[in-house]
Amino acid sequence: MGIEVKVEGLTKSFGKQQIWQDVSLTLPAGEVSVMLGPSGTGKTVFLKSLIGLLKPERGRVLVDGVDMARSPERDIMEARKLFGLMFQDGALFGSMNLFDNIAFPLREHTKKKESEIRRIVMERIDVVGLLGAEGKLPGEISGGMRKRAGLARALVLDPQIILCDEPDSGLDPVRTAFISQLLIDLNTQIDATMLIVTHNLDIAATVPDNMGMLFRRNLVTFGPREVLLTSREPVVAQFLTASKAGPIGMSEEKDAATLAAEASGGGAVPVPRELVPQLQPSPGLGERAAVARRRARVLGMLDTLPASAAAAIRATYGSDALEPTAVLPRAGGAL
Ligand SMILES: Nc1ncnc2c1ncn2[C@@H]1O[C@H](COP(=O)(O)OP(=O)(O)O)[C@@H](O)[C@H]1O
Ligand SMILES: [Mg+2]
């Protein structure tokens, strides 16, 4: 089962430019989470901070007892092996075929024999649906296949935490749907903790157990998917409905005058899209282990959630949710 990632009061600037401040959230072990945010809000900076490649000025990132922001570099390097990172552009070596690209971390970081490397690489190539393409160069395949190859490479060291930077960027809606299904299937097969950063609304609506959103240098919220998906908070609702009316403008933020003009024009808050069910694993894979853990966790926090989110969660879990006491005794239980 994946490992929990706990972020506490994280603040990051470059010179005078503050990227975000006081970000706190927990990625629950083995669950899938999405971080939404308009372009330039610091999503990639956030991922790099989680693995300790960038150092926030304040706050902590706790992974298996290590603070990825401040622990000694040796400990950070060790903890970084728990992570698999899928970069936005695939970050493949153009002169290496897919097999060698995917084998690269194994050859670099382990002393495994070539036969063992072959076994692992071919297994991951199978998981991402690229069997047969292992001899191709990155330039010879589609963007969607490059994403899959990048994902396969992120998997070879058996990560317990998988970070995906915009797995949809540059993909058409059909390929994005395939990637969404692949991410859910992957979670089913390896039960890793996953964080996907994206601005894709379909991924946000169908993939995660939990969701947060970065905006105006702050984490707007982070919690069960139902909280954001039913939110009428203007920035969230505007983003999730891809509406022009609201606080987000062309250059990310509208000035006060534009907002005032919209408000006086009766600028209604967009109504959230209907909550669609979360994607299920492909047939034959069984249920995600995260589902039972998440059900217990979320039903235990119903009182703390906005009414719209609590109602949506009750509707999702049906009769289970009507008798929360049946689920509450968690001590030493499902976890
Ligand atoms: N290494 C860096 N040095 C200085 N500024 C950076 C660096 N990396 C990112 N930034 C700035 O941080 C902001 C957020 O970038 P990024 O995380 O890439 O946004 P997103 O991934 O949400 O589109 C941008 O304004 C970018 O220019
Ligand atoms: Mg980015």
Short mmCIF file of C-alpha atoms and ligand atoms in Angstrom, two decimals:
data_model
loop_
_atom_site.label_atom_id
_atom_site.label_comp_id
_atom_site.label_asym_id
_atom_site.label_seq_id
_atom_site.Cartn_x
_atom_site.Cartn_y
_atom_site.Cartn_z
CA MET A 1 0.00 0.00 0.00
CA GLY A 2 1.21 3.50 -0.78
CA ILE A 3 2.59 5.94 1.73
CA GLU A 4 0.86 9.04 3.06
CA VAL A 5 2.34 12.42 2.13
CA LYS A 6 1.76 15.17 4.65
CA VAL A 7 2.30 18.78 3.60
CA GLU A 8 2.33 21.41 6.35
CA GLY A 9 2.36 25.17 5.84
CA LEU A 10 4.43 25.06 2.66
CA THR A 11 5.45 28.43 1.20
CA LYS A 12 7.55 28.94 -1.93
CA SER A 13 8.92 32.06 -3.62
CA PHE A 14 11.42 32.76 -6.35
CA GLY A 15 13.05 36.06 -5.40
CA LYS A 16 10.22 38.51 -4.86
CA GLN A 17 7.67 36.36 -6.68
CA GLN A 18 5.62 34.33 -4.24
CA ILE A 19 4.31 31.17 -5.91
CA TRP A 20 2.04 29.89 -3.15
CA GLN A 21 1.85 30.19 0.62
CA ASP A 22 0.84 28.12 3.59
CA VAL A 23 -0.22 25.04 1.63
CA SER A 24 -1.29 22.20 3.93
CA LEU A 25 -2.81 18.91 2.85
CA THR A 26 -2.46 15.16 3.26
CA LEU A 27 -2.39 12.75 0.36
CA PRO A 28 -4.05 9.69 1.90
CA ALA A 29 -2.11 6.45 1.46
CA GLY A 30 -3.03 4.61 -1.71
CA GLU A 31 -5.68 7.10 -2.83
CA VAL A 32 -5.72 9.13 -6.03
CA SER A 33 -5.65 12.91 -5.65
CA VAL A 34 -5.79 15.71 -8.20
CA MET A 35 -4.39 19.22 -7.86
CA LEU A 36 -6.15 21.62 -10.18
CA GLY A 37 -5.04 25.10 -11.05
CA PRO A 38 -4.86 27.54 -13.93
CA SER A 39 -1.57 27.69 -15.84
CA GLY A 40 1.24 29.32 -13.94
CA THR A 41 -0.18 28.76 -10.46
CA GLY A 42 2.78 26.68 -9.42
CA LYS A 43 1.59 23.12 -9.87
CA THR A 44 4.89 21.88 -11.26
CA VAL A 45 6.74 23.82 -8.56
CA PHE A 46 4.56 22.00 -6.03
CA LEU A 47 5.46 18.56 -7.40
CA LYS A 48 9.16 19.44 -7.42
CA SER A 49 8.85 20.61 -3.81
CA LEU A 50 7.26 17.30 -2.79
CA ILE A 51 10.31 15.36 -3.96
CA GLY A 52 12.75 17.89 -2.53
CA LEU A 53 14.09 19.20 -5.86
CA LEU A 54 12.91 22.68 -4.90
CA LYS A 55 13.19 23.98 -1.36
CA PRO A 56 10.25 25.98 -0.01
CA GLU A 57 11.20 28.67 2.52
CA ARG A 58 8.66 27.54 5.07
CA GLY A 59 6.78 24.39 5.94
CA ARG A 60 7.38 20.65 5.75
CA VAL A 61 6.74 17.72 3.44
CA LEU A 62 6.67 14.56 5.51
CA VAL A 63 7.19 11.22 3.78
CA ASP A 64 7.97 8.16 5.83
CA GLY A 65 9.53 10.27 8.60
CA VAL A 66 11.64 12.39 6.23
CA ASP A 67 11.06 16.11 5.65
CA MET A 68 11.66 16.51 1.92
CA ALA A 69 12.23 20.24 2.44
CA ARG A 70 14.72 20.17 5.30
CA SER A 71 16.09 16.75 6.20
CA PRO A 72 19.74 15.99 5.35
CA GLU A 73 20.20 15.52 1.60
CA ARG A 74 21.16 11.84 2.09
CA ASP A 75 17.79 11.10 3.70
CA ILE A 76 15.98 13.03 1.00
CA MET A 77 17.76 11.07 -1.74
CA GLU A 78 16.76 7.85 -0.02
CA ALA A 79 13.12 8.90 0.40
CA ARG A 80 13.03 10.06 -3.21
CA LYS A 81 13.27 6.41 -4.25
CA LEU A 82 9.72 5.99 -2.97
CA PHE A 83 8.50 8.33 -5.73
CA GLY A 84 7.78 7.76 -9.38
CA LEU A 85 7.53 10.94 -11.42
CA MET A 86 5.80 11.27 -14.76
CA PHE A 87 6.94 14.54 -16.33
CA GLN A 88 4.74 16.85 -18.36
CA ASP A 89 6.65 16.27 -21.61
CA GLY A 90 7.51 12.63 -21.00
CA ALA A 91 11.17 13.70 -20.64
CA LEU A 92 12.35 10.78 -22.76
CA PHE A 93 15.80 10.62 -24.31
CA GLY A 94 15.24 11.16 -28.02
CA SER A 95 18.09 8.93 -29.14
CA MET A 96 17.07 5.90 -27.04
CA ASN A 97 14.30 3.50 -27.92
CA LEU A 98 11.43 3.06 -25.46
CA PHE A 99 12.94 -0.04 -23.91
CA ASP A 100 16.20 1.72 -23.07
CA ASN A 101 14.35 4.82 -21.87
CA ILE A 102 12.23 2.78 -19.51
CA ALA A 103 15.18 0.66 -18.38
CA PHE A 104 17.26 3.77 -17.65
CA PRO A 105 16.39 4.19 -13.93
CA LEU A 106 17.06 0.48 -13.31
CA ARG A 107 20.46 0.64 -14.98
CA GLU A 108 21.26 3.91 -13.20
CA HIS A 109 20.06 3.13 -9.68
CA THR A 110 20.22 -0.65 -9.28
CA LYS A 111 22.71 -3.45 -9.90
CA LYS A 112 20.11 -5.75 -11.41
CA LYS A 113 21.14 -8.20 -14.11
CA GLU A 114 20.10 -7.43 -17.68
CA SER A 115 17.69 -10.40 -17.69
CA GLU A 116 15.93 -9.09 -14.60
CA ILE A 117 15.81 -5.59 -16.10
CA ARG A 118 14.23 -7.04 -19.25
CA ARG A 119 11.54 -8.78 -17.18
CA ILE A 120 10.66 -5.63 -15.22
CA VAL A 121 10.69 -3.32 -18.23
CA MET A 122 8.49 -5.62 -20.34
CA GLU A 123 6.04 -5.98 -17.47
CA ARG A 124 5.69 -2.19 -17.10
CA ILE A 125 5.42 -1.79 -20.87
CA ASP A 126 2.54 -4.24 -20.72
CA VAL A 127 0.85 -2.34 -17.87
CA VAL A 128 0.80 0.89 -19.90
CA GLY A 129 -0.30 -0.88 -23.07
CA LEU A 130 2.84 -0.37 -25.16
CA LEU A 131 3.78 -3.98 -25.91
CA GLY A 132 5.27 -4.11 -29.40
CA ALA A 133 6.45 -0.49 -29.36
CA GLU A 134 9.52 -1.04 -27.18
CA GLY A 135 11.92 -0.74 -30.13
CA LYS A 136 10.56 2.61 -31.29
CA LEU A 137 12.20 5.97 -30.77
CA PRO A 138 10.21 8.70 -28.95
CA GLY A 139 10.06 10.69 -32.20
CA GLU A 140 8.35 7.82 -33.99
CA ILE A 141 5.32 7.53 -31.71
CA SER A 142 2.31 9.68 -30.78
CA GLY A 143 2.17 12.07 -27.83
CA GLY A 144 -0.15 9.69 -26.01
CA MET A 145 2.31 6.84 -26.39
CA ARG A 146 5.14 9.05 -25.14
CA LYS A 147 3.06 9.80 -22.02
CA ARG A 148 2.57 6.08 -21.48
CA ALA A 149 6.28 5.46 -21.89
CA GLY A 150 6.99 8.20 -19.35
CA LEU A 151 4.56 6.52 -16.98
CA ALA A 152 6.18 3.11 -17.52
CA ARG A 153 9.55 4.62 -16.71
CA ALA A 154 8.10 6.14 -13.51
CA LEU A 155 7.02 2.62 -12.49
CA VAL A 156 10.20 0.57 -12.85
CA LEU A 157 11.55 1.23 -9.36
CA ASP A 158 8.23 0.17 -7.77
CA PRO A 159 7.24 3.58 -6.42
CA GLN A 160 4.82 3.88 -3.53
CA ILE A 161 3.97 7.44 -4.50
CA ILE A 162 3.33 8.43 -8.11
CA LEU A 163 3.29 12.06 -9.23
CA CYS A 164 1.94 12.89 -12.68
CA ASP A 165 2.48 16.34 -14.16
CA GLU A 166 -0.36 17.12 -16.60
CA PRO A 167 -0.75 13.62 -18.05
CA ASP A 168 -3.27 15.09 -20.53
CA SER A 169 -1.23 17.97 -21.93
CA GLY A 170 -1.14 17.82 -25.71
CA LEU A 171 -3.60 14.93 -25.87
CA ASP A 172 -6.99 14.88 -27.55
CA PRO A 173 -10.10 14.06 -25.45
CA VAL A 174 -10.15 10.40 -26.45
CA ARG A 175 -6.49 9.86 -25.53
CA THR A 176 -7.10 11.76 -22.31
CA ALA A 177 -9.93 9.34 -21.50
CA PHE A 178 -7.56 6.42 -22.08
CA ILE A 179 -4.92 7.96 -19.81
CA SER A 180 -7.57 8.54 -17.11
CA GLN A 181 -8.56 4.87 -17.25
CA LEU A 182 -4.91 3.84 -17.20
CA LEU A 183 -4.27 5.87 -14.04
CA ILE A 184 -7.22 4.25 -12.26
CA ASP A 185 -6.16 0.79 -13.43
CA LEU A 186 -2.63 1.46 -12.25
CA ASN A 187 -3.90 2.46 -8.82
CA THR A 188 -5.90 -0.76 -8.73
CA GLN A 189 -2.86 -2.86 -9.61
CA ILE A 190 -0.23 -1.30 -7.37
CA ASP A 191 -2.21 0.57 -4.69
CA ALA A 192 0.24 3.49 -4.76
CA THR A 193 -0.52 6.97 -3.47
CA MET A 194 -1.07 9.15 -6.55
CA LEU A 195 -1.11 12.88 -7.19
CA ILE A 196 -2.04 14.19 -10.61
CA VAL A 197 -1.68 17.87 -11.41
CA THR A 198 -3.78 19.05 -14.29
CA HIS A 199 -6.20 21.65 -15.51
CA ASN A 200 -8.26 19.06 -17.34
CA LEU A 201 -11.87 19.09 -16.19
CA ASP A 202 -12.68 15.56 -17.31
CA ILE A 203 -9.80 14.12 -15.33
CA ALA A 204 -10.84 16.20 -12.34
CA ALA A 205 -14.44 15.04 -12.58
CA THR A 206 -13.78 11.32 -13.05
CA VAL A 207 -10.40 10.21 -11.71
CA PRO A 208 -9.57 11.34 -8.16
CA ASP A 209 -10.70 10.37 -4.68
CA ASN A 210 -9.55 13.78 -3.46
CA MET A 211 -9.04 17.12 -5.07
CA GLY A 212 -7.51 20.49 -4.36
CA MET A 213 -7.04 23.69 -6.29
CA LEU A 214 -4.28 26.26 -6.33
CA PHE A 215 -5.33 29.84 -7.06
CA ARG A 216 -3.97 33.27 -6.22
CA ARG A 217 -1.03 31.85 -4.35
CA ASN A 218 -3.24 29.79 -2.07
CA LEU A 219 -4.65 26.32 -1.82
CA VAL A 220 -8.37 27.02 -2.25
CA THR A 221 -9.33 23.74 -0.68
CA PHE A 222 -8.26 20.13 -0.55
CA GLY A 223 -10.51 17.24 0.39
CA PRO A 224 -12.80 14.50 -0.90
CA ARG A 225 -13.66 15.00 -4.59
CA GLU A 226 -17.26 15.82 -3.71
CA VAL A 227 -16.21 19.02 -1.92
CA LEU A 228 -14.76 20.73 -4.99
CA LEU A 229 -17.13 19.15 -7.48
CA THR A 230 -20.19 20.54 -5.66
CA SER A 231 -18.57 23.80 -4.60
CA ARG A 232 -20.15 27.15 -5.43
CA GLU A 233 -17.09 29.06 -4.39
CA PRO A 234 -16.74 31.46 -7.38
CA VAL A 235 -13.22 30.54 -8.42
CA VAL A 236 -13.85 26.80 -8.14
CA ALA A 237 -17.19 26.90 -9.91
CA GLN A 238 -15.80 29.11 -12.67
CA PHE A 239 -12.88 26.78 -13.24
CA LEU A 240 -14.93 23.59 -13.18
CA THR A 241 -17.49 24.97 -15.61
CA ALA A 242 -14.85 26.59 -17.86
CA SER A 243 -16.78 29.85 -17.60
CA LYS A 244 -15.49 33.30 -18.52
CA ALA A 245 -17.49 34.92 -15.70
CA GLY A 246 -15.71 34.85 -12.37
CA PRO A 247 -12.45 35.80 -10.70
CA ILE A 248 -10.16 34.02 -13.20
CA GLY A 249 -9.21 36.20 -16.17
CA MET A 250 -7.04 35.88 -19.26
CA SER A 251 -3.89 36.74 -17.33
CA GLU A 252 -5.01 34.49 -14.51
CA GLU A 253 -6.58 37.17 -12.33
CA LYS A 254 -9.01 39.89 -13.30
CA ASP A 255 -8.55 43.34 -11.90
CA ALA A 256 -11.01 44.71 -9.36
CA ALA A 257 -12.75 46.96 -11.90
CA THR A 258 -13.62 44.08 -14.23
CA LEU A 259 -14.91 42.04 -11.33
CA ALA A 260 -17.03 44.93 -10.04
CA ALA A 261 -18.50 45.43 -13.51
CA GLU A 262 -19.38 41.74 -13.75
CA ALA A 263 -20.91 41.76 -10.28
CA SER A 264 -23.08 44.79 -11.05
CA GLY A 265 -24.18 43.02 -14.22
CA GLY A 266 -25.62 40.33 -12.00
CA GLY A 267 -22.66 38.00 -12.73
CA ALA A 268 -24.17 34.81 -11.35
CA VAL A 269 -21.90 32.14 -9.92
CA PRO A 270 -21.83 29.28 -12.43
CA VAL A 271 -23.74 26.23 -11.24
CA PRO A 272 -21.49 23.20 -10.75
CA ARG A 273 -21.68 20.45 -13.35
CA GLU A 274 -23.55 17.40 -12.25
CA LEU A 275 -21.39 15.07 -10.18
CA VAL A 276 -20.49 12.13 -12.40
CA PRO A 277 -19.43 8.79 -10.93
CA GLN A 278 -15.75 8.09 -10.44
CA LEU A 279 -14.10 5.84 -13.05
CA GLN A 280 -14.09 2.16 -12.19
CA PRO A 281 -11.15 -0.18 -12.84
CA SER A 282 -11.26 -2.06 -16.15
CA PRO A 283 -13.10 -5.38 -16.01
CA GLY A 284 -11.11 -8.20 -14.46
CA LEU A 285 -8.95 -6.01 -12.24
CA GLY A 286 -11.20 -6.17 -9.19
CA GLU A 287 -11.79 -3.27 -6.82
CA ARG A 288 -9.20 -0.68 -5.82
CA ALA A 289 -7.96 -1.34 -2.29
CA ALA A 290 -8.24 2.41 -1.72
CA VAL A 291 -12.02 2.31 -2.05
CA ALA A 292 -12.74 0.70 1.32
CA ARG A 293 -10.19 2.84 3.13
CA ARG A 294 -11.55 5.97 1.55
CA ARG A 295 -15.15 5.08 2.38
CA ALA A 296 -14.28 4.70 6.08
CA ARG A 297 -12.18 7.85 6.09
CA VAL A 298 -14.70 10.05 4.32
CA LEU A 299 -17.76 8.82 6.22
CA GLY A 300 -15.82 9.61 9.40
CA MET A 301 -15.43 13.25 8.38
CA LEU A 302 -18.96 13.96 7.08
CA ASP A 303 -19.71 16.42 9.91
CA THR A 304 -16.77 18.57 8.91
CA LEU A 305 -17.78 18.94 5.25
CA PRO A 306 -20.08 21.44 3.51
CA ALA A 307 -23.67 20.19 3.29
CA SER A 308 -23.55 19.80 -0.50
CA ALA A 309 -20.47 17.61 -0.29
CA ALA A 310 -21.85 15.52 2.59
CA ALA A 311 -25.07 14.93 0.65
CA ALA A 312 -23.11 13.87 -2.45
CA ILE A 313 -21.00 11.48 -0.38
CA ARG A 314 -24.10 9.97 1.24
CA ALA A 315 -25.58 9.48 -2.22
CA THR A 316 -22.36 7.81 -3.44
CA TYR A 317 -22.15 5.36 -0.58
CA GLY A 318 -25.88 4.68 -0.34
CA SER A 319 -27.00 2.66 2.65
CA ASP A 320 -23.49 2.52 4.15
CA ALA A 321 -23.67 6.24 4.69
CA LEU A 322 -26.99 6.12 6.52
CA GLU A 323 -25.44 4.20 9.37
CA PRO A 324 -22.08 5.83 9.87
CA THR A 325 -21.72 4.18 13.28
CA ALA A 326 -21.39 0.87 11.48
CA VAL A 327 -18.25 2.19 9.84
CA LEU A 328 -16.82 4.36 12.58
CA PRO A 329 -14.97 1.88 14.80
CA ARG A 330 -11.77 2.25 12.87
CA ALA A 331 -9.19 1.56 15.53
CA GLY A 332 -6.97 -1.20 14.27
CA GLY A 333 -9.49 -1.76 11.51
CA ALA A 334 -9.31 -1.36 7.77
CA LEU A 335 -5.95 0.38 7.74
N1 LIG B 1 13.27 27.52 -11.22
C1 LIG B 1 12.48 28.61 -11.27
N2 LIG B 1 13.00 29.85 -11.06
C2 LIG B 1 12.22 30.95 -11.10
N3 LIG B 1 10.89 30.93 -11.33
C3 LIG B 1 10.30 29.73 -11.55
C4 LIG B 1 11.07 28.51 -11.54
N4 LIG B 1 10.22 27.48 -11.78
C5 LIG B 1 9.00 28.03 -11.94
N5 LIG B 1 9.03 29.38 -11.80
C6 LIG B 1 7.87 30.29 -11.87
O1 LIG B 1 6.87 29.78 -11.00
C7 LIG B 1 5.58 30.03 -11.52
C8 LIG B 1 4.77 28.76 -11.50
O2 LIG B 1 5.28 27.86 -12.45
P1 LIG B 1 4.75 26.37 -12.66
O3 LIG B 1 4.88 25.59 -11.41
O4 LIG B 1 5.49 25.84 -13.85
O5 LIG B 1 3.21 26.59 -13.00
P2 LIG B 1 2.14 25.51 -13.52
O6 LIG B 1 2.83 24.17 -13.53
O7 LIG B 1 0.99 25.58 -12.57
O8 LIG B 1 1.72 25.95 -14.89
C9 LIG B 1 5.78 30.61 -12.91
O9 LIG B 1 5.60 32.00 -12.82
C10 LIG B 1 7.22 30.26 -13.23
O10 LIG B 1 7.78 31.24 -14.06
MG MG B 2 3.32 22.82 -14.99
#
